[in-house]
Amino acid sequence: MLSAMVFRQLQRPLNAGGLHHGAATTLKHVLGVGGSSVVNCLNRYAAATGFIRISFLDINQCRNWDVARLRLYADAKKHSLHVRTQQGRDLLQGVIDKQRAEFIERKNFLVDDIREARHKVQERVREKIVEIREEKENIMTIPNMLTISRAILSPYIGYVIVQGDFTLGMSLLVVAGISDLLDGQIARRWPSQASKAGSFLDPMADKLLMGSLVISLCYSELLPMWLTGIVVFRDVFLIGAGFVIRYISLPPPKTFSRYFDATHVTAQLEPTFISKVNTGVQLATIGISLGAPIWNYIDHAALHGLWYLTGATTIAAALSYVINRRNTFKIIQKKT
């Protein structure tokens, strides 16, 4: 109501004597205050009622306005502000959408990269599993069973000899010798019964048998101490070399369970010719020495000569493994 009354008074004809004086007089008449104070009041009132950017400094222009035009002007200003606000919101929303799209794109790239890396790791694990399965072989063959039986029987033969039952000891030695011949013949005649693990198991069983026999015969004073020392030292040396070869040939990871997994074959042993000769000479010496108390030829000169021959071939066999170490074993590698 105040605005309508003020602008109706402003629309009245002013005196011809002075425009500014008439306007001031009219404002004084209406509001009872000075001209400048009236303008300030109108400015504050316009700001409080939402009339944006309306100035009442030019009285000549403002006196022709009415309330409807002022409201239209204020509405236009409000609409313009709303449009600019909406444009700002749209611009901000566009920036946010762009940043979100870039973030989603980077996230998808990282997810794809992680999936690809996981797929490669899974493929590598499957390849390793296949590789390990290919490296394993069946060790439950007849030759290997005979070899293991001979290894288990060896300490018992030594015990029988120490107890002085030389006849039973001779019988068991014959059984062990026959098993040694059989496992070799079966592996050669039937390839399906051959195994790379047998190339290590067979000499290990022979070393265990020889060690048990020479120690028990030395204890029973049927074999000299020096020959026992040579045979035992050579066997311990070869067994230690076998453990070293196993460690060198075992591919990573070198775990305790994989190291003693007999089905995981990593190397193949090829005995030298002199070693094969020495094995036969040792078996003959053990058998003849064990038969000395049975057939009464203890301390015979031929028996002493056989001892020296056994010692010489044992030393030669040990040296042959050292000299031809590159040809005595072969590390089994994965085929590429």
Short mmCIF file of C-alpha atoms in Angstrom, two decimals:
data_model
loop_
_atom_site.label_atom_id
_atom_site.label_comp_id
_atom_site.label_asym_id
_atom_site.label_seq_id
_atom_site.Cartn_x
_atom_site.Cartn_y
_atom_site.Cartn_z
CA MET A 1 0.00 0.00 0.00
CA LEU A 2 2.85 2.38 0.79
CA SER A 3 4.41 1.91 -2.64
CA ALA A 4 1.13 2.52 -4.49
CA MET A 5 0.46 5.69 -2.51
CA VAL A 6 3.97 7.00 -3.06
CA PHE A 7 3.93 6.47 -6.82
CA ARG A 8 0.43 7.92 -7.22
CA GLN A 9 1.74 11.06 -5.56
CA LEU A 10 4.78 11.01 -7.82
CA GLN A 11 2.54 10.84 -10.90
CA ARG A 12 0.83 14.17 -10.10
CA PRO A 13 1.86 17.17 -12.32
CA LEU A 14 4.80 19.04 -10.88
CA ASN A 15 5.11 22.84 -10.74
CA ALA A 16 6.65 24.48 -13.77
CA GLY A 17 8.90 26.54 -11.52
CA GLY A 18 11.28 23.66 -10.61
CA LEU A 19 11.10 19.91 -11.10
CA HIS A 20 13.37 18.98 -8.30
CA HIS A 21 11.72 21.34 -5.85
CA GLY A 22 8.27 19.98 -6.73
CA ALA A 23 9.35 16.42 -6.28
CA ALA A 24 10.93 17.23 -2.97
CA THR A 25 7.79 19.10 -1.87
CA THR A 26 5.59 16.20 -2.89
CA LEU A 27 7.78 13.70 -1.04
CA LYS A 28 7.71 15.90 2.01
CA HIS A 29 3.98 16.14 1.75
CA VAL A 30 3.57 12.41 1.55
CA LEU A 31 6.24 11.14 3.93
CA GLY A 32 7.02 14.23 5.98
CA VAL A 33 10.82 13.90 5.44
CA GLY A 34 13.48 15.50 3.24
CA GLY A 35 14.14 14.47 -0.38
CA SER A 36 17.38 12.60 0.20
CA SER A 37 15.93 10.75 3.16
CA VAL A 38 12.94 9.77 1.04
CA VAL A 39 15.18 8.36 -1.67
CA ASN A 40 17.10 6.32 0.85
CA CYS A 41 13.89 5.01 2.35
CA LEU A 42 12.58 4.05 -1.06
CA ASN A 43 15.84 2.30 -1.88
CA ARG A 44 15.71 0.30 1.34
CA TYR A 45 12.04 -0.48 0.78
CA ALA A 46 12.72 -1.63 -2.79
CA ALA A 47 15.56 -3.87 -1.60
CA ALA A 48 13.38 -5.35 1.17
CA THR A 49 10.48 -6.12 -1.19
CA GLY A 50 12.63 -7.79 -3.85
CA PHE A 51 12.96 -4.97 -6.40
CA ILE A 52 16.50 -5.77 -7.50
CA ARG A 53 18.81 -3.03 -8.77
CA ILE A 54 16.11 -0.28 -8.83
CA SER A 55 17.44 3.20 -8.17
CA PHE A 56 15.28 6.18 -7.26
CA LEU A 57 17.96 8.77 -7.82
CA ASP A 58 16.37 9.90 -11.13
CA ILE A 59 13.02 11.23 -10.04
CA ASN A 60 12.03 12.22 -13.60
CA GLN A 61 12.27 8.57 -14.69
CA CYS A 62 10.79 7.03 -11.60
CA ARG A 63 7.74 9.32 -11.43
CA ASN A 64 6.26 7.69 -14.52
CA TRP A 65 6.54 4.13 -13.13
CA ASP A 66 3.69 2.42 -11.52
CA VAL A 67 3.54 -0.56 -9.24
CA ALA A 68 2.68 -3.01 -12.04
CA ARG A 69 5.69 -1.99 -14.12
CA LEU A 70 7.94 -2.24 -11.07
CA ARG A 71 6.64 -5.71 -10.37
CA LEU A 72 7.21 -6.72 -13.99
CA TYR A 73 10.73 -5.36 -13.82
CA ALA A 74 11.39 -7.18 -10.56
CA ASP A 75 9.98 -10.40 -12.02
CA ALA A 76 12.21 -10.01 -15.08
CA LYS A 77 15.22 -9.52 -12.85
CA LYS A 78 14.24 -12.54 -10.76
CA HIS A 79 13.80 -14.61 -13.91
CA SER A 80 17.18 -13.46 -15.23
CA LEU A 81 18.80 -14.36 -11.90
CA HIS A 82 17.04 -17.71 -11.94
CA VAL A 83 18.21 -18.36 -15.50
CA ARG A 84 21.80 -17.47 -14.62
CA THR A 85 21.58 -19.63 -11.48
CA GLN A 86 20.22 -22.51 -13.51
CA GLN A 87 22.96 -22.05 -16.09
CA GLY A 88 25.53 -22.09 -13.31
CA ARG A 89 23.98 -25.25 -11.90
CA ASP A 90 23.96 -26.86 -15.32
CA LEU A 91 27.60 -25.89 -15.85
CA LEU A 92 28.56 -27.26 -12.43
CA GLN A 93 26.58 -30.42 -13.07
CA GLY A 94 28.35 -30.81 -16.42
CA VAL A 95 31.75 -30.52 -14.72
CA ILE A 96 30.68 -33.04 -12.07
CA ASP A 97 29.37 -35.45 -14.73
CA LYS A 98 32.60 -35.11 -16.68
CA GLN A 99 34.71 -35.78 -13.59
CA ARG A 100 32.48 -38.73 -12.72
CA ALA A 101 32.82 -40.16 -16.22
CA GLU A 102 36.61 -39.81 -16.07
CA PHE A 103 36.65 -41.45 -12.63
CA ILE A 104 34.49 -44.34 -13.87
CA GLU A 105 36.74 -44.72 -16.91
CA ARG A 106 39.85 -44.84 -14.72
CA LYS A 107 38.12 -47.28 -12.36
CA ASN A 108 37.16 -49.54 -15.25
CA PHE A 109 40.72 -49.39 -16.57
CA LEU A 110 42.11 -50.37 -13.16
CA VAL A 111 39.55 -53.16 -12.80
CA ASP A 112 40.42 -54.51 -16.25
CA ASP A 113 44.12 -54.30 -15.42
CA ILE A 114 43.60 -56.17 -12.15
CA ARG A 115 41.50 -58.84 -13.90
CA GLU A 116 44.15 -59.27 -16.57
CA ALA A 117 46.90 -59.57 -13.96
CA ARG A 118 44.82 -62.10 -11.99
CA HIS A 119 44.19 -64.06 -15.18
CA LYS A 120 47.92 -64.15 -15.94
CA VAL A 121 48.69 -65.32 -12.40
CA GLN A 122 46.06 -68.05 -12.67
CA GLU A 123 47.49 -69.16 -16.01
CA ARG A 124 50.99 -69.24 -14.53
CA VAL A 125 49.79 -71.29 -11.55
CA ARG A 126 48.05 -73.75 -13.88
CA GLU A 127 51.22 -74.05 -15.96
CA LYS A 128 53.23 -74.76 -12.82
CA ILE A 129 50.71 -77.38 -11.69
CA VAL A 130 50.87 -79.06 -15.10
CA GLU A 131 54.67 -78.87 -15.02
CA ILE A 132 54.83 -80.50 -11.59
CA ARG A 133 52.40 -83.21 -12.67
CA GLU A 134 54.46 -83.90 -15.76
CA GLU A 135 57.61 -84.16 -13.67
CA LYS A 136 56.06 -86.79 -11.40
CA GLU A 137 56.14 -90.43 -12.35
CA ASN A 138 54.89 -93.71 -11.04
CA ILE A 139 57.44 -95.16 -8.64
CA MET A 140 55.29 -98.11 -7.56
CA THR A 141 56.89 -100.48 -10.06
CA ILE A 142 58.13 -104.04 -9.54
CA PRO A 143 61.86 -103.12 -9.79
CA ASN A 144 61.41 -100.32 -7.27
CA MET A 145 59.53 -102.62 -4.91
CA LEU A 146 62.38 -105.16 -5.10
CA THR A 147 64.89 -102.36 -4.49
CA ILE A 148 63.02 -101.08 -1.46
CA SER A 149 62.67 -104.62 -0.09
CA ARG A 150 66.42 -105.11 -0.44
CA ALA A 151 67.09 -101.85 1.38
CA ILE A 152 64.78 -102.89 4.25
CA LEU A 153 66.40 -106.36 4.41
CA SER A 154 69.97 -104.99 4.59
CA PRO A 155 70.03 -104.00 8.30
CA TYR A 156 68.52 -107.36 9.24
CA ILE A 157 71.25 -109.23 7.35
CA GLY A 158 73.86 -107.23 9.28
CA TYR A 159 72.12 -108.08 12.54
CA VAL A 160 72.11 -111.81 11.69
CA ILE A 161 75.85 -111.72 10.89
CA VAL A 162 76.64 -109.89 14.14
CA GLN A 163 74.73 -112.59 16.01
CA GLY A 164 77.02 -115.22 14.44
CA ASP A 165 74.38 -116.96 12.31
CA PHE A 166 76.51 -116.94 9.16
CA THR A 167 74.47 -119.58 7.35
CA LEU A 168 71.26 -117.56 7.62
CA GLY A 169 73.20 -114.46 6.71
CA MET A 170 74.50 -116.18 3.56
CA SER A 171 70.97 -117.22 2.60
CA LEU A 172 69.64 -113.71 3.01
CA LEU A 173 72.58 -112.33 1.04
CA VAL A 174 71.73 -114.67 -1.85
CA VAL A 175 68.12 -113.43 -1.73
CA ALA A 176 69.32 -109.81 -1.80
CA GLY A 177 71.63 -110.57 -4.74
CA ILE A 178 68.82 -112.24 -6.69
CA SER A 179 66.54 -109.24 -6.07
CA ASP A 180 69.30 -106.96 -7.36
CA LEU A 181 69.56 -108.97 -10.57
CA LEU A 182 65.80 -109.19 -11.04
CA ASP A 183 65.02 -105.49 -10.70
CA GLY A 184 67.62 -104.64 -13.35
CA GLN A 185 66.40 -107.29 -15.77
CA ILE A 186 62.74 -106.32 -15.36
CA ALA A 187 63.50 -102.61 -15.89
CA ARG A 188 65.45 -103.36 -19.07
CA ARG A 189 63.00 -105.85 -20.57
CA TRP A 190 59.80 -103.93 -19.81
CA PRO A 191 60.17 -100.17 -20.35
CA SER A 192 56.88 -99.48 -18.58
CA GLN A 193 58.51 -100.77 -15.37
CA ALA A 194 61.54 -98.51 -15.73
CA SER A 195 61.65 -95.22 -13.85
CA LYS A 196 64.08 -92.39 -13.33
CA ALA A 197 63.61 -92.71 -9.58
CA GLY A 198 64.95 -96.25 -9.85
CA SER A 199 68.29 -94.89 -11.09
CA PHE A 200 68.72 -93.37 -7.63
CA LEU A 201 66.90 -95.97 -5.52
CA ASP A 202 68.90 -98.93 -6.81
CA PRO A 203 72.39 -97.58 -6.01
CA MET A 204 71.12 -96.26 -2.67
CA ALA A 205 69.87 -99.74 -1.75
CA ASP A 206 73.19 -101.25 -2.85
CA LYS A 207 75.11 -98.77 -0.69
CA LEU A 208 72.91 -99.56 2.29
CA LEU A 209 73.39 -103.30 1.76
CA MET A 210 77.17 -102.97 1.39
CA GLY A 211 77.44 -100.70 4.41
CA SER A 212 75.45 -103.09 6.59
CA LEU A 213 77.45 -106.12 5.42
CA VAL A 214 80.97 -104.65 5.68
CA ILE A 215 80.30 -103.16 9.12
CA SER A 216 78.86 -106.44 10.44
CA LEU A 217 81.68 -108.49 8.86
CA CYS A 218 84.28 -106.13 10.31
CA TYR A 219 82.62 -106.48 13.72
CA SER A 220 82.78 -110.28 13.33
CA GLU A 221 86.48 -109.98 12.27
CA LEU A 222 85.76 -111.43 8.84
CA LEU A 223 86.79 -108.26 6.97
CA PRO A 224 89.79 -105.94 7.61
CA MET A 225 89.22 -102.51 9.10
CA TRP A 226 90.95 -100.62 6.28
CA LEU A 227 88.72 -102.17 3.61
CA THR A 228 85.61 -101.41 5.68
CA GLY A 229 86.70 -97.79 5.99
CA ILE A 230 87.26 -97.45 2.23
CA VAL A 231 83.89 -98.96 1.33
CA VAL A 232 81.96 -96.94 3.93
CA PHE A 233 83.69 -93.68 2.98
CA ARG A 234 82.96 -94.20 -0.70
CA ASP A 235 79.30 -94.99 -0.04
CA VAL A 236 78.87 -91.98 2.27
CA PHE A 237 80.52 -89.78 -0.36
CA LEU A 238 78.15 -90.96 -3.09
CA ILE A 239 75.08 -90.61 -0.87
CA GLY A 240 76.09 -87.06 0.04
CA ALA A 241 76.66 -86.26 -3.62
CA GLY A 242 73.18 -87.59 -4.38
CA PHE A 243 71.60 -85.21 -1.84
CA VAL A 244 73.55 -82.28 -3.31
CA ILE A 245 72.46 -83.19 -6.86
CA ARG A 246 68.87 -83.43 -5.67
CA TYR A 247 69.02 -79.92 -4.20
CA ILE A 248 70.69 -78.44 -7.29
CA SER A 249 68.26 -80.05 -9.73
CA LEU A 250 65.10 -79.24 -7.73
CA PRO A 251 63.35 -76.22 -9.31
CA PRO A 252 61.87 -73.50 -7.10
CA PRO A 253 60.19 -73.52 -4.69
CA LYS A 254 62.73 -75.69 -2.82
CA THR A 255 60.49 -76.90 -0.02
CA PHE A 256 61.12 -79.76 2.40
CA SER A 257 58.14 -81.78 1.15
CA ARG A 258 59.13 -81.40 -2.53
CA TYR A 259 62.75 -82.28 -1.73
CA PHE A 260 61.79 -85.66 -0.26
CA ASP A 261 58.97 -86.33 -2.74
CA ALA A 262 60.22 -89.42 -4.56
CA THR A 263 57.64 -88.99 -7.33
CA HIS A 264 59.09 -85.60 -8.23
CA VAL A 265 62.08 -86.73 -10.26
CA THR A 266 64.62 -84.01 -11.10
CA ALA A 267 67.78 -85.94 -12.05
CA GLN A 268 68.84 -89.27 -13.47
CA LEU A 269 71.99 -91.13 -12.40
CA GLU A 270 74.13 -93.06 -14.85
CA PRO A 271 76.72 -95.25 -13.08
CA THR A 272 80.16 -95.56 -14.62
CA PHE A 273 81.59 -98.82 -15.93
CA ILE A 274 84.18 -99.12 -13.17
CA SER A 275 81.41 -98.57 -10.62
CA LYS A 276 79.46 -101.50 -12.04
CA VAL A 277 82.61 -103.66 -11.90
CA ASN A 278 83.24 -102.55 -8.33
CA THR A 279 79.69 -103.47 -7.30
CA GLY A 280 80.19 -107.01 -8.61
CA VAL A 281 83.61 -107.31 -6.93
CA GLN A 282 82.21 -106.06 -3.62
CA LEU A 283 79.34 -108.54 -3.71
CA ALA A 284 81.77 -111.36 -4.47
CA THR A 285 84.09 -110.27 -1.66
CA ILE A 286 81.22 -110.01 0.83
CA GLY A 287 79.88 -113.44 -0.13
CA ILE A 288 83.30 -115.13 -0.07
CA SER A 289 84.25 -113.49 3.24
CA LEU A 290 80.92 -114.48 4.77
CA GLY A 291 81.45 -118.07 3.61
CA ALA A 292 84.93 -118.27 5.19
CA PRO A 293 83.69 -119.42 8.64
CA ILE A 294 81.16 -121.74 7.00
CA TRP A 295 83.66 -123.56 4.72
CA ASN A 296 86.76 -122.94 6.87
CA TYR A 297 89.11 -120.84 4.70
CA ILE A 298 89.59 -117.88 7.03
CA ASP A 299 92.87 -115.95 6.38
CA HIS A 300 93.43 -117.67 3.05
CA ALA A 301 95.90 -115.88 0.76
CA ALA A 302 93.37 -115.67 -2.09
CA LEU A 303 90.91 -114.02 0.28
CA HIS A 304 93.48 -111.36 1.16
CA GLY A 305 94.16 -110.75 -2.53
CA LEU A 306 90.43 -110.31 -3.11
CA TRP A 307 90.34 -107.72 -0.35
CA TYR A 308 93.06 -105.66 -2.00
CA LEU A 309 91.33 -105.93 -5.36
CA THR A 310 88.07 -104.72 -3.78
CA GLY A 311 89.82 -101.76 -2.16
CA ALA A 312 91.45 -100.74 -5.46
CA THR A 313 88.22 -100.94 -7.47
CA THR A 314 86.35 -99.04 -4.75
CA ILE A 315 88.82 -96.16 -4.89
CA ALA A 316 88.76 -96.21 -8.71
CA ALA A 317 84.95 -96.12 -8.74
CA ALA A 318 84.89 -93.10 -6.41
CA LEU A 319 87.43 -91.27 -8.61
CA SER A 320 85.43 -92.08 -11.75
CA TYR A 321 82.40 -90.26 -10.34
CA VAL A 322 84.56 -87.22 -9.59
CA ILE A 323 86.33 -87.18 -12.98
CA ASN A 324 83.21 -87.89 -15.07
CA ARG A 325 80.77 -85.98 -12.89
CA ARG A 326 79.20 -84.26 -15.93
CA ASN A 327 78.32 -87.62 -17.47
CA THR A 328 77.26 -89.54 -14.37
CA PHE A 329 74.06 -87.61 -13.74
CA LYS A 330 71.62 -85.64 -15.86
CA ILE A 331 69.32 -82.92 -14.59
CA ILE A 332 65.83 -83.34 -15.99
CA GLN A 333 64.51 -80.04 -17.32
CA LYS A 334 61.07 -79.10 -18.59
CA LYS A 335 60.69 -79.42 -22.33
CA THR A 336 60.00 -76.09 -24.06
#
